[in-house]
PDB file of C-alpha atoms in Angstrom:
ATOM      1  CA  MET A 962     -35.124   5.526 -19.747  1.00 51.00           C
ATOM      2  CA  TYR A 963     -31.981   6.929 -21.295  1.00 55.00           C
ATOM      3  CA  SER A 964     -31.022   5.961 -24.836  1.00 62.00           C
ATOM      4  CA  LEU A 965     -27.373   5.550 -25.800  1.00 65.00           C
ATOM      5  CA  ASN A 966     -27.490   8.923 -27.551  1.00 66.00           C
ATOM      6  CA  ASP A 967     -28.845  10.581 -24.386  1.00 64.00           C
ATOM      7  CA  ILE A 968     -25.964   9.138 -22.385  1.00 69.00           C
ATOM      8  CA  PHE A 969     -23.411  10.450 -24.894  1.00 73.00           C
ATOM      9  CA  GLN A 970     -25.005  13.904 -24.819  1.00 71.00           C
ATOM     10  CA  LEU A 971     -24.989  13.879 -21.037  1.00 72.00           C
ATOM     11  CA  LEU A 972     -21.333  12.835 -20.994  1.00 73.00           C
ATOM     12  CA  GLN A 973     -20.518  15.568 -23.485  1.00 76.00           C
ATOM     13  CA  TYR A 974     -22.169  18.166 -21.264  1.00 75.00           C
ATOM     14  CA  GLN A 975     -20.401  16.904 -18.145  1.00 72.00           C
ATOM     15  CA  VAL A 976     -17.009  16.778 -19.866  1.00 79.00           C
ATOM     16  CA  SER A 977     -17.504  20.329 -21.159  1.00 80.00           C
ATOM     17  CA  TYR A 978     -18.318  21.405 -17.601  1.00 76.00           C
ATOM     18  CA  VAL A 979     -15.018  19.978 -16.375  1.00 79.00           C
ATOM     19  CA  LEU A 980     -13.032  21.352 -19.314  1.00 80.00           C
ATOM     20  CA  GLN A 981     -14.084  24.914 -18.562  1.00 80.00           C
ATOM     21  CA  TYR A 982     -12.018  24.554 -15.380  1.00 81.00           C
ATOM     22  CA  PHE A 983      -9.030  23.068 -17.211  1.00 84.00           C
ATOM     23  CA  PRO A 984      -6.699  25.962 -16.258  1.00 86.00           C
ATOM     24  CA  TYR A 985      -7.467  25.269 -12.596  1.00 86.00           C
ATOM     25  CA  ILE A 986      -6.806  21.579 -13.109  1.00 86.00           C
ATOM     26  CA  LEU A 987      -3.379  22.480 -14.505  1.00 90.00           C
ATOM     27  CA  LEU A 988      -2.904  24.805 -11.543  1.00 90.00           C
ATOM     28  CA  HIS A 989      -3.313  21.854  -9.172  1.00 90.00           C
ATOM     29  CA  PHE A 990      -0.584  19.949 -11.010  1.00 92.00           C
ATOM     30  CA  PHE A 991       1.650  23.013 -10.836  1.00 93.00           C
ATOM     31  CA  MET A 992       0.984  23.207  -7.088  1.00 93.00           C
ATOM     32  CA  LEU A 993       1.840  19.517  -6.701  1.00 93.00           C
ATOM     33  CA  PHE A 994       5.251  20.003  -8.326  1.00 93.00           C
ATOM     34  CA  SER A 995       5.939  23.315  -6.571  1.00 94.00           C
ATOM     35  CA  ILE A 996       4.998  22.223  -3.054  1.00 93.00           C
ATOM     36  CA  ARG A 997       6.968  19.004  -3.408  1.00 91.00           C
ATOM     37  CA  PHE A 998      10.009  20.952  -4.567  1.00 91.00           C
ATOM     38  CA  VAL A 999       9.798  23.348  -1.619  1.00 89.00           C
ATOM     39  CA  LEU A1000       9.361  20.533   0.907  1.00 87.00           C
ATOM     40  CA  LEU A1001      12.305  18.572  -0.483  1.00 85.00           C
ATOM     41  CA  VAL A1002      14.473  21.686  -0.306  1.00 83.00           C
ATOM     42  CA  MET A1003      13.408  22.137   3.316  1.00 81.00           C
ATOM     43  CA  LEU A1004      14.290  18.488   3.942  1.00 77.00           C
ATOM     44  CA  SER A1005      17.722  18.878   2.373  1.00 75.00           C
ATOM     45  CA  LYS A1006      18.401  21.846   4.674  1.00 73.00           C
ATOM     46  CA  GLY A1007      17.535  19.794   7.732  1.00 68.00           C
ATOM     47  CA  ILE A1008      14.202  21.412   8.589  1.00 65.00           C
ATOM     48  CA  PHE A1009      12.632  17.946   8.759  1.00 59.00           C
ATOM     49  CA  CYS A1010      14.312  15.633  11.258  1.00 58.00           C
ATOM     50  CA  LEU A1011      14.880  12.146   9.876  1.00 49.00           C
ATOM     51  CA  ALA A1012      13.176  10.355  12.779  1.00 50.00           C
ATOM     52  CA  GLY A1013       9.635   9.800  11.612  1.00 54.00           C
ATOM     53  CA  SER A1014      10.068  12.457   8.930  1.00 73.00           C
ATOM     54  CA  LEU A1015       8.224  10.578   6.175  1.00 77.00           C
ATOM     55  CA  ARG A1016       4.885  10.924   7.984  1.00 80.00           C
ATOM     56  CA  LYS A1017       5.605  14.587   8.710  1.00 83.00           C
ATOM     57  CA  TYR A1018       6.442  15.090   5.053  1.00 85.00           C
ATOM     58  CA  GLU A1019       3.229  13.393   3.899  1.00 87.00           C
ATOM     59  CA  PHE A1020       1.145  15.408   6.369  1.00 90.00           C
ATOM     60  CA  SER A1021       2.780  18.687   5.314  1.00 89.00           C
ATOM     61  CA  PHE A1022       2.346  17.891   1.615  1.00 92.00           C
ATOM     62  CA  LEU A1023      -1.334  16.985   2.007  1.00 93.00           C
ATOM     63  CA  LEU A1024      -2.041  19.958   4.267  1.00 93.00           C
ATOM     64  CA  LEU A1025      -0.506  22.440   1.828  1.00 93.00           C
ATOM     65  CA  MET A1026      -2.311  20.861  -1.146  1.00 92.00           C
ATOM     66  CA  LEU A1027      -5.628  20.946   0.719  1.00 92.00           C
ATOM     67  CA  ILE A1028      -5.172  24.610   1.665  1.00 91.00           C
ATOM     68  CA  SER A1029      -4.138  25.461  -1.909  1.00 91.00           C
ATOM     69  CA  SER A1030      -7.200  23.709  -3.307  1.00 89.00           C
ATOM     70  CA  LEU A1031      -9.377  25.550  -0.784  1.00 87.00           C
ATOM     71  CA  LEU A1032      -7.968  28.895  -1.905  1.00 88.00           C
ATOM     72  CA  VAL A1033      -8.555  28.073  -5.572  1.00 87.00           C
ATOM     73  CA  SER A1034     -12.118  27.022  -4.806  1.00 84.00           C
ATOM     74  CA  ILE A1035     -12.818  30.186  -2.791  1.00 81.00           C
ATOM     75  CA  PHE A1036     -11.380  32.336  -5.582  1.00 83.00           C
ATOM     76  CA  LEU A1037     -13.688  30.719  -8.125  1.00 83.00           C
ATOM     77  CA  LEU A1038     -16.679  30.949  -5.828  1.00 76.00           C
ATOM     78  CA  VAL A1039     -16.165  34.650  -5.123  1.00 78.00           C
ATOM     79  CA  THR A1040     -15.174  35.799  -8.619  1.00 80.00           C
ATOM     80  CA  SER A1041     -17.368  33.706 -10.912  1.00 74.00           C
ATOM     81  CA  ARG A1042     -19.652  31.665  -8.655  1.00 72.00           C
ATOM     82  CA  GLY A1043     -17.973  28.597 -10.120  1.00 70.00           C
ATOM     83  CA  VAL A1044     -17.838  25.289  -8.275  1.00 73.00           C
ATOM     84  CA  PHE A1045     -14.634  23.290  -8.660  1.00 79.00           C
ATOM     85  CA  TYR A1046     -13.060  21.567  -5.684  1.00 81.00           C
ATOM     86  CA  LEU A1047     -10.467  18.814  -5.355  1.00 86.00           C
ATOM     87  CA  GLY A1048     -10.187  18.952  -1.576  1.00 87.00           C
ATOM     88  CA  ASN A1049     -12.041  15.685  -1.023  1.00 89.00           C
ATOM     89  CA  ASP A1050      -9.346  13.873  -2.995  1.00 91.00           C
ATOM     90  CA  PHE A1051      -6.687  15.101  -0.564  1.00 93.00           C
ATOM     91  CA  VAL A1052      -8.906  14.201   2.397  1.00 93.00           C
ATOM     92  CA  PHE A1053      -9.202  10.718   0.867  1.00 93.00           C
ATOM     93  CA  LEU A1054      -5.415  10.517   0.504  1.00 93.00           C
ATOM     94  CA  SER A1055      -4.969  11.667   4.100  1.00 92.00           C
ATOM     95  CA  GLY A1056      -6.964   8.625   5.183  1.00 91.00           C
ATOM     96  CA  VAL A1057      -4.848   6.370   2.949  1.00 89.00           C
ATOM     97  CA  LEU A1058      -1.425   7.730   3.925  1.00 87.00           C
ATOM     98  CA  LEU A1059      -1.839   9.078   7.443  1.00 86.00           C
ATOM     99  CA  GLY A1060      -4.513   6.939   9.062  1.00 82.00           C
ATOM    100  CA  GLY A1061      -7.165   8.127  11.486  1.00 82.00           C
ATOM    101  CA  ARG A1062      -5.181  10.043  14.107  1.00 86.00           C
ATOM    102  CA  ARG A1063      -2.899  11.962  11.744  1.00 88.00           C
ATOM    103  CA  GLY A1064      -5.454  12.389   8.966  1.00 89.00           C
ATOM    104  CA  PHE A1065      -8.349  13.642  11.114  1.00 92.00           C
ATOM    105  CA  PRO A1066      -7.036  17.255  11.330  1.00 92.00           C
ATOM    106  CA  LEU A1067      -7.255  17.514   7.539  1.00 93.00           C
ATOM    107  CA  LEU A1068     -10.828  16.231   7.648  1.00 92.00           C
ATOM    108  CA  MET A1069     -11.647  18.913  10.234  1.00 92.00           C
ATOM    109  CA  ILE A1070     -10.144  21.625   8.032  1.00 90.00           C
ATOM    110  CA  ASN A1071     -12.319  20.425   5.178  1.00 89.00           C
ATOM    111  CA  TRP A1072     -15.389  20.449   7.433  1.00 88.00           C
ATOM    112  CA  LEU A1073     -14.668  24.078   8.352  1.00 86.00           C
ATOM    113  CA  PHE A1074     -14.294  25.083   4.717  1.00 82.00           C
ATOM    114  CA  LEU A1075     -17.493  23.324   3.687  1.00 78.00           C
ATOM    115  CA  SER A1076     -19.324  25.053   6.528  1.00 77.00           C
ATOM    116  CA  PHE A1077     -18.090  28.394   5.174  1.00 75.00           C
ATOM    117  CA  TYR A1078     -19.106  27.442   1.640  1.00 70.00           C
ATOM    118  CA  ILE A1079     -22.556  26.311   2.701  1.00 69.00           C
ATOM    119  CA  TYR A1080     -23.088  29.495   4.732  1.00 67.00           C
ATOM    120  CA  PHE A1081     -21.932  31.604   1.793  1.00 66.00           C
ATOM    121  CA  GLU A1082     -24.289  29.777  -0.561  1.00 63.00           C
ATOM    122  CA  SER A1083     -27.196  29.714   1.933  1.00 60.00           C
ATOM    123  CA  ARG A1084     -27.865  26.034   1.293  1.00 61.00           C
ATOM    124  CA  ASP A1085     -30.533  24.015   3.113  1.00 63.00           C
ATOM    125  CA  VAL A1086     -29.952  21.492   5.890  1.00 65.00           C
ATOM    126  CA  ALA A1087     -30.073  18.462   3.572  1.00 68.00           C
ATOM    127  CA  TRP A1088     -27.338  19.922   1.368  1.00 70.00           C
ATOM    128  CA  VAL A1089     -25.226  20.759   4.428  1.00 71.00           C
ATOM    129  CA  SER A1090     -25.553  17.199   5.699  1.00 74.00           C
ATOM    130  CA  TYR A1091     -24.664  15.694   2.346  1.00 77.00           C
ATOM    131  CA  MET A1092     -21.535  17.824   1.845  1.00 78.00           C
ATOM    132  CA  LEU A1093     -20.248  16.846   5.284  1.00 82.00           C
ATOM    133  CA  PHE A1094     -21.148  13.192   4.677  1.00 84.00           C
ATOM    134  CA  ASP A1095     -19.372  13.277   1.330  1.00 85.00           C
ATOM    135  CA  THR A1096     -15.991  14.354   2.697  1.00 89.00           C
ATOM    136  CA  THR A1097     -16.373  11.990   5.685  1.00 91.00           C
ATOM    137  CA  ILE A1098     -17.091   9.073   3.343  1.00 90.00           C
ATOM    138  CA  HIS A1099     -13.947   9.858   1.350  1.00 91.00           C
ATOM    139  CA  PHE A1100     -11.912   9.882   4.554  1.00 93.00           C
ATOM    140  CA  LEU A1101     -13.388   6.601   5.839  1.00 92.00           C
ATOM    141  CA  ILE A1102     -12.856   4.809   2.518  1.00 91.00           C
ATOM    142  CA  GLY A1103      -9.280   6.114   2.592  1.00 90.00           C
ATOM    143  CA  LEU A1104      -8.884   4.632   6.074  1.00 89.00           C
ATOM    144  CA  THR A1105     -10.091   1.288   4.710  1.00 86.00           C
ATOM    145  CA  ALA A1106      -7.390   1.371   2.041  1.00 82.00           C
ATOM    146  CA  CYS A1107      -4.847   2.355   4.715  1.00 80.00           C
ATOM    147  CA  GLY A1108      -5.753  -0.723   6.749  1.00 72.00           C
ATOM    148  CA  LEU A1109      -5.380  -2.989   3.731  1.00 73.00           C
ATOM    149  CA  LEU A1110      -2.216  -1.486   2.256  1.00 69.00           C
ATOM    150  CA  TYR A1111      -0.333  -0.067   5.222  1.00 59.00           C
ATOM    151  CA  ASN A1112       3.345   0.065   4.428  1.00 60.00           C
ATOM    152  CA  PRO A1113       5.602   1.582   7.102  1.00 54.00           C
ATOM    153  CA  LEU A1114       8.244   2.450   4.503  1.00 58.00           C
ATOM    154  CA  GLY A1115       5.748   4.110   2.156  1.00 62.00           C
ATOM    155  CA  GLU A1116       7.121   2.144  -0.811  1.00 69.00           C
ATOM    156  CA  TYR A1117       3.850   1.505  -2.637  1.00 74.00           C
ATOM    157  CA  SER A1118       3.791  -0.806  -5.622  1.00 79.00           C
ATOM    158  CA  TRP A1119       2.024   0.123  -8.864  1.00 80.00           C
ATOM    159  CA  GLY A1120      -0.661  -2.413  -8.027  1.00 82.00           C
ATOM    160  CA  GLU A1121      -1.268  -0.740  -4.676  1.00 83.00           C
ATOM    161  CA  ILE A1122      -1.530   2.677  -6.308  1.00 84.00           C
ATOM    162  CA  PHE A1123      -4.075   1.258  -8.754  1.00 85.00           C
ATOM    163  CA  PHE A1124      -5.995  -0.278  -5.841  1.00 86.00           C
ATOM    164  CA  ILE A1125      -6.069   3.119  -4.105  1.00 87.00           C
ATOM    165  CA  CYS A1126      -7.645   4.605  -7.245  1.00 86.00           C
ATOM    166  CA  LEU A1127     -10.277   1.853  -7.174  1.00 86.00           C
ATOM    167  CA  ASN A1128     -11.044   2.762  -3.574  1.00 88.00           C
ATOM    168  CA  LYS A1129     -11.598   6.336  -4.741  1.00 89.00           C
ATOM    169  CA  ILE A1130     -14.267   4.974  -7.119  1.00 86.00           C
ATOM    170  CA  MET A1131     -15.832   3.139  -4.184  1.00 87.00           C
ATOM    171  CA  ALA A1132     -15.997   6.424  -2.261  1.00 87.00           C
ATOM    172  CA  CYS A1133     -17.790   8.029  -5.228  1.00 82.00           C
ATOM    173  CA  VAL A1134     -20.321   5.190  -5.428  1.00 82.00           C
ATOM    174  CA  VAL A1135     -21.102   5.321  -1.705  1.00 84.00           C
ATOM    175  CA  SER A1136     -21.363   9.119  -1.830  1.00 81.00           C
ATOM    176  CA  ALA A1137     -23.752   9.002  -4.808  1.00 77.00           C
ATOM    177  CA  ALA A1138     -25.897   6.438  -2.976  1.00 77.00           C
ATOM    178  CA  CYS A1139     -26.057   8.720   0.071  1.00 76.00           C
ATOM    179  CA  TRP A1140     -27.155  11.573  -2.204  1.00 73.00           C
ATOM    180  CA  LEU A1141     -30.035   9.487  -3.537  1.00 73.00           C
ATOM    181  CA  ILE A1142     -31.138   8.498  -0.041  1.00 74.00           C
ATOM    182  CA  MET A1143     -30.811  11.918   1.566  1.00 69.00           C
ATOM    183  CA  MET A1144     -32.237  13.969  -1.299  1.00 65.00           C
ATOM    184  CA  HIS A1145     -34.937  11.433  -2.200  1.00 63.00           C
ATOM    185  CA  GLU A1146     -33.923  11.678  -5.839  1.00 57.00           C
ATOM    186  CA  GLU A1147     -35.505   9.543  -8.545  1.00 57.00           C
ATOM    187  CA  TRP A1148     -33.257   7.218 -10.492  1.00 54.00           C
ATOM    188  CA  LEU A1149     -32.793   9.521 -13.512  1.00 58.00           C
ATOM    189  CA  PRO A1150     -31.189  12.436 -11.595  1.00 59.00           C
ATOM    190  CA  GLY A1151     -29.324   9.871  -9.539  1.00 61.00           C
ATOM    191  CA  PHE A1152     -27.979   8.301 -12.724  1.00 68.00           C
ATOM    192  CA  ASN A1153     -26.660  11.712 -13.808  1.00 72.00           C
ATOM    193  CA  ILE A1154     -24.756  12.070 -10.539  1.00 72.00           C
ATOM    194  CA  LEU A1155     -23.418   8.526 -10.668  1.00 72.00           C
ATOM    195  CA  LEU A1156     -22.288   8.969 -14.284  1.00 75.00           C
ATOM    196  CA  PHE A1157     -20.447  12.165 -13.387  1.00 77.00           C
ATOM    197  CA  ARG A1158     -18.789  10.615 -10.341  1.00 77.00           C
ATOM    198  CA  LEU A1159     -17.738   7.369 -12.053  1.00 76.00           C
ATOM    199  CA  VAL A1160     -16.847   8.488 -15.578  1.00 77.00           C
ATOM    200  CA  VAL A1161     -16.177  12.220 -15.802  1.00 79.00           C
ATOM    201  CA  TRP A1162     -14.718  13.238 -12.439  1.00 80.00           C
ATOM    202  CA  PRO A1163     -12.089  10.440 -12.440  1.00 82.00           C
ATOM    203  CA  LEU A1164     -10.628  12.124 -15.542  1.00 83.00           C
ATOM    204  CA  VAL A1165      -9.551  14.865 -13.120  1.00 85.00           C
ATOM    205  CA  SER A1166      -9.262  12.966  -9.862  1.00 87.00           C
ATOM    206  CA  PHE A1167      -7.246   9.939 -10.963  1.00 88.00           C
ATOM    207  CA  PRO A1168      -4.300  11.853 -12.501  1.00 90.00           C
ATOM    208  CA  VAL A1169      -4.011  13.971  -9.338  1.00 91.00           C
ATOM    209  CA  ILE A1170      -4.146  10.935  -7.030  1.00 91.00           C
ATOM    210  CA  PHE A1171      -1.807   8.914  -9.253  1.00 90.00           C
ATOM    211  CA  LEU A1172       0.765  11.720  -9.454  1.00 91.00           C
ATOM    212  CA  PHE A1173       0.643  12.316  -5.708  1.00 92.00           C
ATOM    213  CA  MET A1174       1.132   8.619  -4.969  1.00 89.00           C
ATOM    214  CA  PHE A1175       3.931   8.457  -7.534  1.00 89.00           C
ATOM    215  CA  PHE A1176       5.668  11.282  -5.669  1.00 89.00           C
ATOM    216  CA  MET A1177       5.180   9.417  -2.378  1.00 87.00           C
ATOM    217  CA  LYS A1178       6.641   6.283  -3.938  1.00 84.00           C
ATOM    218  CA  GLN A1179       9.706   8.187  -5.149  1.00 84.00           C
ATOM    219  CA  ASP A1180      10.150  10.255  -1.995  1.00 83.00           C
ATOM    220  CA  ALA A1181       9.865   7.221   0.286  1.00 78.00           C
ATOM    221  CA  CYS A1182      12.999   5.892  -1.375  1.00 71.00           C
ATOM    222  CA  LEU A1183      14.764   9.186  -0.629  1.00 71.00           C
ATOM    223  CA  PHE A1184      13.762   9.040   3.018  1.00 69.00           C
ATOM    224  CA  THR A1185      14.831   5.391   3.286  1.00 65.00           C
ATOM    225  CA  ALA A1186      18.219   6.151   1.733  1.00 62.00           C
ATOM    226  CA  SER A1187      18.707   9.207   3.991  1.00 60.00           C
ATOM    227  CA  ALA A1188      17.836   7.195   7.077  1.00 53.00           C
ATOM    228  CA  ALA A1189      20.291   4.447   6.056  1.00 52.00           C
ATOM    229  CA  LYS A1190      23.124   6.973   5.761  1.00 56.00           C
ATOM    230  CA  THR A1191      22.586   8.180   9.311  1.00 54.00           C
ATOM    231  CA  ARG A1192      22.911   4.727  10.857  1.00 53.00           C
TER     232      ARG A1192
END
């Protein structure tokens, strides 16, 4: 049984693990701002047609962020054998924003990357299954949020953005439970995983998700105003 001091030491270790990748966390925020800027410039030059352009914009934004995160992860894996990957967060958001039909291609891209990663790492079958289950769970939980919060104009309220973050926690809980079942872990290792997923990883995941949804909230207003001018 863990004592309170053991939990604090474990949290300290997990936070230090995340902090060693802090430059790459900042890189993701830089990519968020940069990709959004480029896409909005493309929109202003008429590359996106206004009919149905919000969904195209969301798909393009998520696709480019997923690919960028994949490249960062591959770079770390090849150069330092480090493991840091935010792709599942963008797969989750694809389920929230795009739904099943539009979001599924991003899930497939993530499956392909994970297959490459697993082959590169020579992992066993159980690990392969879990990694694929993990990203699928994030996508399905995102679809659940999409069904509950679907807004054709994309104008999400702050309460809805907060609810989306709570659904991300739900995805982490379900994923951790699947790990325990598939790996036949005892409760102590399982507690370590659950603590990391519920306390430490949200320190990285939530700001990324919140900022992305904030951009979608702001950009939906731009698309609505642009569409109104063309009528």
